[in-house]
Short mmCIF file of C-alpha atoms in Angstrom, two decimals:
data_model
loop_
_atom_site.label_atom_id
_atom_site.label_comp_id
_atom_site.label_asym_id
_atom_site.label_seq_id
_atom_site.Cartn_x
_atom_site.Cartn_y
_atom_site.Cartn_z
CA UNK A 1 0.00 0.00 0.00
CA UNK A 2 1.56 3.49 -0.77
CA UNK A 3 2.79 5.21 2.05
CA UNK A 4 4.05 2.13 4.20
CA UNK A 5 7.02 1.73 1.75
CA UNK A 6 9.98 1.26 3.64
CA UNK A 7 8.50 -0.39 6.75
CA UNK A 8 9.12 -3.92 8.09
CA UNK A 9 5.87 -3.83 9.57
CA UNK A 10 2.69 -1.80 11.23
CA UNK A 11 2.25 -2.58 14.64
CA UNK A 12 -0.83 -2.01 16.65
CA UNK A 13 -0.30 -0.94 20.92
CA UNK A 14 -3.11 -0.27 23.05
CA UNK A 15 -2.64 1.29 26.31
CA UNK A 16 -5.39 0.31 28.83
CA UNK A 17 -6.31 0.76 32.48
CA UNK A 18 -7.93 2.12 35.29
CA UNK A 19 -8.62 6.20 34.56
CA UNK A 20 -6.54 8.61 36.02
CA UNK A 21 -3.26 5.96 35.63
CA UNK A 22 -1.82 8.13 33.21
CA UNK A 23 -2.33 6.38 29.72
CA UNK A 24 -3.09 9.53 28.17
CA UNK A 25 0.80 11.10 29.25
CA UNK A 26 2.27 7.91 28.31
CA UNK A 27 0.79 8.06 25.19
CA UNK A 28 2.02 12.02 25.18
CA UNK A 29 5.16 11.16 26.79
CA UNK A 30 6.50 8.74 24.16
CA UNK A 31 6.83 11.18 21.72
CA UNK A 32 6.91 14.88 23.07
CA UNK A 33 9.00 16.48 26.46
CA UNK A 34 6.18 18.34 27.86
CA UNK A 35 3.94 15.98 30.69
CA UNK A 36 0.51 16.73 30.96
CA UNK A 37 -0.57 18.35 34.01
CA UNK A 38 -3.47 16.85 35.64
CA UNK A 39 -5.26 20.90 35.76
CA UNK A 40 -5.35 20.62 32.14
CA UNK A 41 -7.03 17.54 31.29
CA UNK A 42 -10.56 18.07 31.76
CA UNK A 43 -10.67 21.48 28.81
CA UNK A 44 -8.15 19.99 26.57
CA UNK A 45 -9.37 17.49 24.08
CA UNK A 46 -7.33 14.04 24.18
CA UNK A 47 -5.64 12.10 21.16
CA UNK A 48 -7.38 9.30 20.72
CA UNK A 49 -4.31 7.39 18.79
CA UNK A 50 -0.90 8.05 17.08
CA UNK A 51 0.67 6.79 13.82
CA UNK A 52 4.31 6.84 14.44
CA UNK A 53 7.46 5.58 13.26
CA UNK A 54 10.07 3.89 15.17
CA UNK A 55 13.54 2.70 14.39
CA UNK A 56 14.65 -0.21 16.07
CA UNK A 57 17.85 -1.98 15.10
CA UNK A 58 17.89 -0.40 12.17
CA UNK A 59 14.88 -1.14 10.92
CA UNK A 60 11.54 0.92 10.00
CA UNK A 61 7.91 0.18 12.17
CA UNK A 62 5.36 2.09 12.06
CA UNK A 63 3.17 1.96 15.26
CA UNK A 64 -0.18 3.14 16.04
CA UNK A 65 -0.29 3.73 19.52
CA UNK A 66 -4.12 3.88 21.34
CA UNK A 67 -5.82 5.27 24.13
CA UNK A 68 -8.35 4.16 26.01
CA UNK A 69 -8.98 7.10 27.85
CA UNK A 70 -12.61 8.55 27.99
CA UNK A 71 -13.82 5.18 26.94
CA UNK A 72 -13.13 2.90 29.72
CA UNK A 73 -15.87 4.26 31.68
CA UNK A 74 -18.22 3.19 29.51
CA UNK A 75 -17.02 -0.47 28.83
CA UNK A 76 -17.85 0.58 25.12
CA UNK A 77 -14.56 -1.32 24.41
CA UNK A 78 -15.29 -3.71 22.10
CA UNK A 79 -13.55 -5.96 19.79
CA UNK A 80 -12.78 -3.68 17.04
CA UNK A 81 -11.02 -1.72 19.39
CA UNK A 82 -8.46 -5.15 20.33
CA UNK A 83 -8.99 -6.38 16.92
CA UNK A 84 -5.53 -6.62 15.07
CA UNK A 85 -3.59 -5.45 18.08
CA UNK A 86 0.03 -6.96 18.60
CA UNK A 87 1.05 -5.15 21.83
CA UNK A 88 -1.42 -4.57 25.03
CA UNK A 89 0.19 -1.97 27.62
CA UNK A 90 -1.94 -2.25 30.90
CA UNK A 91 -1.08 0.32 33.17
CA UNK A 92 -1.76 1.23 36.97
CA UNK A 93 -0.64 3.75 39.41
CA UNK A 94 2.05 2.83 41.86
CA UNK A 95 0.34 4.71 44.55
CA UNK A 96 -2.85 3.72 43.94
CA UNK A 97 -3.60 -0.13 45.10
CA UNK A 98 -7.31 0.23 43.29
CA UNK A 99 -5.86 0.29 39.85
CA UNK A 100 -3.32 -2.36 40.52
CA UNK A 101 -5.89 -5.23 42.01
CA UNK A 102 -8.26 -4.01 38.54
CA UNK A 103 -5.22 -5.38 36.27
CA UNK A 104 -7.09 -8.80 36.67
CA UNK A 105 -10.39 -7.18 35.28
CA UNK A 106 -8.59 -5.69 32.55
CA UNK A 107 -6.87 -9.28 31.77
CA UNK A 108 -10.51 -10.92 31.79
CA UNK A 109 -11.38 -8.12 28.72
CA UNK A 110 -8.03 -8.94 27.01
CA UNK A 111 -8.93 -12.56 26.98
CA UNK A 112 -12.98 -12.18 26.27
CA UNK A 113 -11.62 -9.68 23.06
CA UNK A 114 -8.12 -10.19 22.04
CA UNK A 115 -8.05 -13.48 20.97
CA UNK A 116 -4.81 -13.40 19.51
CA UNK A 117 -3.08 -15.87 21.72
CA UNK A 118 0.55 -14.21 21.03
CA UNK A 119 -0.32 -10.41 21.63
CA UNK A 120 2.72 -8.93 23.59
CA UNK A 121 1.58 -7.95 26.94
CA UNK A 122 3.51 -5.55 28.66
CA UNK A 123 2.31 -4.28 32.84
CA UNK A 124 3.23 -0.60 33.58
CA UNK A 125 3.54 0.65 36.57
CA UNK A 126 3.14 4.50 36.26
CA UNK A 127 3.98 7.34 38.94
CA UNK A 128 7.00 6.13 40.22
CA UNK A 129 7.72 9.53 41.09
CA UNK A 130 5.23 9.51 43.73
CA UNK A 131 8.09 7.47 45.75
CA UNK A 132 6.25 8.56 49.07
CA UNK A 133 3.03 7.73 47.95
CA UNK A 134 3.83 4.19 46.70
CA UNK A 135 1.73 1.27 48.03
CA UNK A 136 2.32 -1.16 45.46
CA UNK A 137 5.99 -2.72 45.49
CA UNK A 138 8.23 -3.50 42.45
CA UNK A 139 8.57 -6.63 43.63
CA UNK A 140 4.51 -7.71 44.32
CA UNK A 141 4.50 -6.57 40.69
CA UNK A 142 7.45 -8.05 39.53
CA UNK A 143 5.37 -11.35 41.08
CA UNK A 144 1.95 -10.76 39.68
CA UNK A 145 3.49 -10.18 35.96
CA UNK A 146 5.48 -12.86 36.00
CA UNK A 147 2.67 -14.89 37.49
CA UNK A 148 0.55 -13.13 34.35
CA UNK A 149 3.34 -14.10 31.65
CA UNK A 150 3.75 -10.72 30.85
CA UNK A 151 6.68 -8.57 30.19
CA UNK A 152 6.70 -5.59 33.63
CA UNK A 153 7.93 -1.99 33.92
CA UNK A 154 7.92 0.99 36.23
CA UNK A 155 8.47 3.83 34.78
CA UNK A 156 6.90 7.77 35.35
CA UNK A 157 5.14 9.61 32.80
CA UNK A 158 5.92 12.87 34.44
CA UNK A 159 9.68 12.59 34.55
CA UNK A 160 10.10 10.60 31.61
CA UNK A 161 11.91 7.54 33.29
CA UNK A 162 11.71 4.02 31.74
CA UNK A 163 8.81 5.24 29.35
CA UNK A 164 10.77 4.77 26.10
CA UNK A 165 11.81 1.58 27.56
CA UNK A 166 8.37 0.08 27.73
CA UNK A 167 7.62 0.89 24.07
CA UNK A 168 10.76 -0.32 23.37
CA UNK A 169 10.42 -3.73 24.99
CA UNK A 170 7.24 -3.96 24.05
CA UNK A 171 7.91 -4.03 20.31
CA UNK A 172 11.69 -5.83 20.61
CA UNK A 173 8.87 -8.67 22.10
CA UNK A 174 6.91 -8.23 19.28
CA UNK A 175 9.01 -8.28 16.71
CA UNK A 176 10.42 -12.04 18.29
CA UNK A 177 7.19 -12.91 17.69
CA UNK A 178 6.58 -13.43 14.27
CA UNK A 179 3.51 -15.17 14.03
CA UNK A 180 1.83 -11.69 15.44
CA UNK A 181 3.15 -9.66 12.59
CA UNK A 182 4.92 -11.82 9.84
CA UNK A 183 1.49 -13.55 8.59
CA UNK A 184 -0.79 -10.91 8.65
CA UNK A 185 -2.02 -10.14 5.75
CA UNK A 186 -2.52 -7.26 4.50
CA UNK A 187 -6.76 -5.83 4.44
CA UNK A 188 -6.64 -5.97 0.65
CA UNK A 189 -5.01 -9.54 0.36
CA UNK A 190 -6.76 -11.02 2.90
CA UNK A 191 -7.19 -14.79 3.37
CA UNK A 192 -9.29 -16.95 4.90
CA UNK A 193 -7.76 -19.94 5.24
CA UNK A 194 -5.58 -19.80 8.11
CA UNK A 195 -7.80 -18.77 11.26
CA UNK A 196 -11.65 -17.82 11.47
CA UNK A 197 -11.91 -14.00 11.02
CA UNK A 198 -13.50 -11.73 13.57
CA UNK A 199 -17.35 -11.80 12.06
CA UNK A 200 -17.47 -14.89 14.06
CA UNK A 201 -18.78 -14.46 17.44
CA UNK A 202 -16.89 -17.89 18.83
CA UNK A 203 -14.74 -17.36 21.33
CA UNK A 204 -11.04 -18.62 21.12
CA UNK A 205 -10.95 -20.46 23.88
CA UNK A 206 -8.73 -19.72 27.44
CA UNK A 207 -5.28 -20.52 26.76
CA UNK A 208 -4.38 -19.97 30.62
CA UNK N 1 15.80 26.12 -0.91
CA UNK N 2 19.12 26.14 -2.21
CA UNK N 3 20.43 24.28 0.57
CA UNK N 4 20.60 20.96 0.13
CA UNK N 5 22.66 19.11 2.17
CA UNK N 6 20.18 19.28 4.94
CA UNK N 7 16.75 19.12 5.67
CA UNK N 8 15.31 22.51 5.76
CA UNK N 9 11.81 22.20 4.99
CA UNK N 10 9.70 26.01 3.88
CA UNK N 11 6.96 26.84 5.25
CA UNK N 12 4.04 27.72 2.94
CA UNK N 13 4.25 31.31 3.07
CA UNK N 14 7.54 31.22 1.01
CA UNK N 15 5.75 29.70 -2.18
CA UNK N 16 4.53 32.43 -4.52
CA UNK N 17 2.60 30.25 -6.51
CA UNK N 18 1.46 27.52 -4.24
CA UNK N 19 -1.17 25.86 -6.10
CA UNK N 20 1.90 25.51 -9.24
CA UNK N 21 4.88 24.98 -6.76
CA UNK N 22 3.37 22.24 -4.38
CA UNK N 23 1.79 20.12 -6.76
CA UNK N 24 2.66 17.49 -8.95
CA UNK N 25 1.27 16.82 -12.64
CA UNK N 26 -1.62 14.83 -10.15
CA UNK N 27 -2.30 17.23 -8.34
CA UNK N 28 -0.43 15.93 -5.43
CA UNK N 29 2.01 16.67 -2.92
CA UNK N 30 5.30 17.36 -4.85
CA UNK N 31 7.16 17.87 -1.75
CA UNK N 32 7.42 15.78 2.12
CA UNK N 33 5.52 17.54 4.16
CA UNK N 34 6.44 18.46 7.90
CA UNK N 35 5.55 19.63 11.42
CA UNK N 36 7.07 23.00 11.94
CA UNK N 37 9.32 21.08 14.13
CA UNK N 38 10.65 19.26 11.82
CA UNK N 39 8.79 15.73 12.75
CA UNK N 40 7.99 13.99 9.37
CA UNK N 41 4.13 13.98 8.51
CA UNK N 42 3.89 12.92 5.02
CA UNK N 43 5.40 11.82 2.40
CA UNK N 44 5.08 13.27 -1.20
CA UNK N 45 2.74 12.30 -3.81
CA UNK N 46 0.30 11.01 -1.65
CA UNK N 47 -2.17 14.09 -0.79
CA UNK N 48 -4.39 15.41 -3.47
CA UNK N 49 -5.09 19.20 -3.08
CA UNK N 50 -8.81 20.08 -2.17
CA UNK N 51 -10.58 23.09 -1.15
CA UNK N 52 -12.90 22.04 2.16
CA UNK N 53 -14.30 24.52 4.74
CA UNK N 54 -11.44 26.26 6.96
CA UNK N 55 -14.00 26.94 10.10
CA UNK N 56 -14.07 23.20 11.15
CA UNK N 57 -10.15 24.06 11.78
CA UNK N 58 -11.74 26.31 14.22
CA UNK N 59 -12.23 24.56 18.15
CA UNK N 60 -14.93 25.02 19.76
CA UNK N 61 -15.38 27.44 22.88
CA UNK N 62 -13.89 26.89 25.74
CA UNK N 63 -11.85 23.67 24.66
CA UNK N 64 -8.09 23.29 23.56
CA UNK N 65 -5.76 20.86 22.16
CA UNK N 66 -2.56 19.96 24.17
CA UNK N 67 -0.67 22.75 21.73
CA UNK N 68 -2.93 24.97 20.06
CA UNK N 69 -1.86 25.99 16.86
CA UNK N 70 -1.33 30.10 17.04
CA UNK N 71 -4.23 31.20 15.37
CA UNK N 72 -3.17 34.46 13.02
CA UNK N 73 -5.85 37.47 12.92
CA UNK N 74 -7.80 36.81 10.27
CA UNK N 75 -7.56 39.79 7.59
CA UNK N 76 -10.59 41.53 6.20
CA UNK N 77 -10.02 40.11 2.62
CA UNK N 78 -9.92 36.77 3.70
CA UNK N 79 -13.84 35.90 4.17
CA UNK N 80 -13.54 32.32 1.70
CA UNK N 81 -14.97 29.65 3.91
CA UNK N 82 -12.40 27.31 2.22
CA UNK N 83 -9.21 27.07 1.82
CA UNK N 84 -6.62 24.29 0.59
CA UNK N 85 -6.07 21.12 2.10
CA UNK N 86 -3.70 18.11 1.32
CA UNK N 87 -6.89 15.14 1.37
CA UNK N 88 -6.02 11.78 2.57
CA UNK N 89 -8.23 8.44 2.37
CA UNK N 90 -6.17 6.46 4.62
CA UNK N 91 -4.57 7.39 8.30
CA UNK N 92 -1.69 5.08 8.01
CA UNK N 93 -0.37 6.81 4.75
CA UNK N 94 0.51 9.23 7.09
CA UNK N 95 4.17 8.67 8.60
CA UNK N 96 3.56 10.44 11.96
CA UNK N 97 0.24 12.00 12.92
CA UNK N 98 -2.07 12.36 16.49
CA UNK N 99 -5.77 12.35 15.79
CA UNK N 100 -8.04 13.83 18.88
CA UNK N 101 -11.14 12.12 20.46
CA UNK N 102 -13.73 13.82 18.32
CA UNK N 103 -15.53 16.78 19.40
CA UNK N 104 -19.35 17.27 19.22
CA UNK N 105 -19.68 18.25 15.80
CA UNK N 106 -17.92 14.68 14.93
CA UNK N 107 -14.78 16.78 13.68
CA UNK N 108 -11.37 14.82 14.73
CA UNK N 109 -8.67 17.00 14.90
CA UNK N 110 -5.20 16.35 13.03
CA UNK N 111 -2.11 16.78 15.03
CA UNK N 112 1.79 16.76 15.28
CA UNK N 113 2.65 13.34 16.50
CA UNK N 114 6.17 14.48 17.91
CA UNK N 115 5.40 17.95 19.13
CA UNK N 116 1.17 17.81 19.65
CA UNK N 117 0.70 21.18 18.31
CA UNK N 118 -2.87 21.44 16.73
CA UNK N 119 -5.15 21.34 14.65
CA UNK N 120 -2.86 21.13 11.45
CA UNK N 121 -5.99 19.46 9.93
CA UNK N 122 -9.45 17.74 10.62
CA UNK N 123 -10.92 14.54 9.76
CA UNK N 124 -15.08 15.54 9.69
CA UNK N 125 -16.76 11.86 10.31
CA UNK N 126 -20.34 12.83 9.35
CA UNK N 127 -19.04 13.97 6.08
CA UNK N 128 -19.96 11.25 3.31
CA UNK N 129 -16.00 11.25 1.92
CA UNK N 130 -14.19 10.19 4.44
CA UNK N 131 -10.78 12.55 4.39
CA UNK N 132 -7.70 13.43 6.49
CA UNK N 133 -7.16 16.67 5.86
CA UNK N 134 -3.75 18.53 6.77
CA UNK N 135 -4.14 22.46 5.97
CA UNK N 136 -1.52 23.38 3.19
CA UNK N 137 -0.52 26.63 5.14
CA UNK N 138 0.36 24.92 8.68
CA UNK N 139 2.91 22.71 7.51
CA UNK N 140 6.27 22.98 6.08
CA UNK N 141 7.78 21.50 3.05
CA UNK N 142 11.24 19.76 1.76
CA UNK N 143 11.89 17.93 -1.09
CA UNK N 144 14.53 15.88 1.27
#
């Protein structure tokens, strides 16, 4: 397709979680110095997703990076949103014990709509600048993500530590995977013969 | 212009003849197109000049973007309620771009991926044609 010259492949990320976690200044963060300051949120109207490119080991991806915000809160996620997606970010706060325990909820939805066995899941832990205000440990998160299978990260939107690290991780993980990528055909060339496409309502099946 | 060992992209106020310089023989894009800050947004010969409505670049009261775009006082001469944009068809032509949450109207605003400043263009989703639309006059050009 014109425009996607040049790339080894388009990756999809989604960034999900409890509000007020910080997905949206992750998402902002990635890309741009300035952190978004909590005063601001409410007037200023949020980017819903990003096409970027990324070079990693010296090759071309473009991502497409979205945010949940605004729609978690009214579970109007739905499969088209998962549908395609190679990477999953799930993010809590650090200091904030409510958004942690929810990970499990947010899991349950992964596995109800993403029924891509090998999506890269990646847990965030966001805020770590709030040292004082921490309740949830590296290492009880280290625990539950390894527990999970999933790839784990602290990192703080607001001072920029680890965040290009989680992106990066996250797509190094992908990009080992090539069964997520590597196969998927394009919209135009599409196939039918490998897996049941998403007009089916069947579920996958638990892989636990 | 004349430089050319680096990537110095012109913003649109330093074409005389825009609607000759900037295009191709198909009406396109003749030139990579960029963020003031230099962040890549598109690449040439893939946007087809269009005239479409300027006021939907317009936000609403009382609501900003991360980086609003600085909005230049309007002169009396210029009442045309359109002006040129570069029309796209498909969002992941583009090589870095931020599209808002849309407002009320069901306008989706266009912005710089790198720095977030906004709107640079709209994408209207109750309009029949489906376009990405990147103003020609808030974005800089190169031919690399």
């Amino acid at each position: 397709m014109a425009g996607i010259d040049g790339y080894e492949a388009t990756l999809k990320i989604l960034l999900i979680g409890n509000s007020n976690v910080g997905k949206s200044s992750l998402l902002l963060r990635f890309t741009d110095d300035s952190f978004l300051p909590q005063d601001d949120i409410a007037a200023t109207i949020g980017v819903d997703f990003k096409v970027q490119d990324m070079l990693f080991e010296g090759k071309k991806y473009k991502l497409t990076i979205w945010d949940t915000a605004g729609h978690e809160r009214f579970r109007t996620l739905t499969s088209s949103y998962y549908r395609g997606a190679q990477g999953v970010i799930l993010v809590y706060d650090v200091s904030n014990r409510e958004t942690f325990d929810q990970l499990e909820n947010w899991f349950d939805e992964l596995r109800t709509y993403c029924r891509n066995k090998d999506v890269v899941k990646m847990i965030v832990g966001n805020k770590v600048d709030k040292e004082e205000q921490r309740v949830i440990s590296r290492r009880e998160a280290e625990a539950y993500a390894r527990k999970s299978h999933t790839l784990f990260l602290e990192c703080s939107a607001k001072t920029r530590y680890g965040v290009k690290e989680a992106f990066e991780e996250l797509v190094k993980k992908i990009i080992e995977t090539p069964s997520l990528w590597q196969k998927r055909p394009s919209p135009s060339n599409n196939i039918d013969l490998t897996r049941p496409k998403d007009d089916g309502k069947q579920d996958d099946g638990c892989n636990c | 212009m004349s430089n050319t060992s680096s990537i110095v992209s012109v913003p649109f106020e330093e074409f005389k003849d825009p609607q000759t310089q900037l295009l191709n023989d198909a009406k396109q894009n003749a030139f990579d197109i960029y963020c003031a800050c230099q962040s890549l947004i598109l690449r040439a010969n893939l946007g087809t000049w269009v005239e479409r409505p300027k006021d939907k670049l317009k936000l609403p009261e009382g609501q900003v973007l991360k980086k609003p775009y600085p909005e230049t006082p309007s002169s009396s001469d210029d009442e045309a309620p359109n002006q040129g944009f570069w029309a796209l068809n498909d969002i992941m032509a583009f090589e870095n771009i931020g599209v808002s949450r849309p407002i009320d109207s069901g306008v989706k605003y266009l912005c710089c991926a790198s720095c977030d400043i906004g709107p640079l263009g709209y994408n209207d989703t109750n309009s029949t044609a489906n376009e990405f639309l990147i103003a020609v006059d808030r974005v800089t050009y190169s031919r690399e």
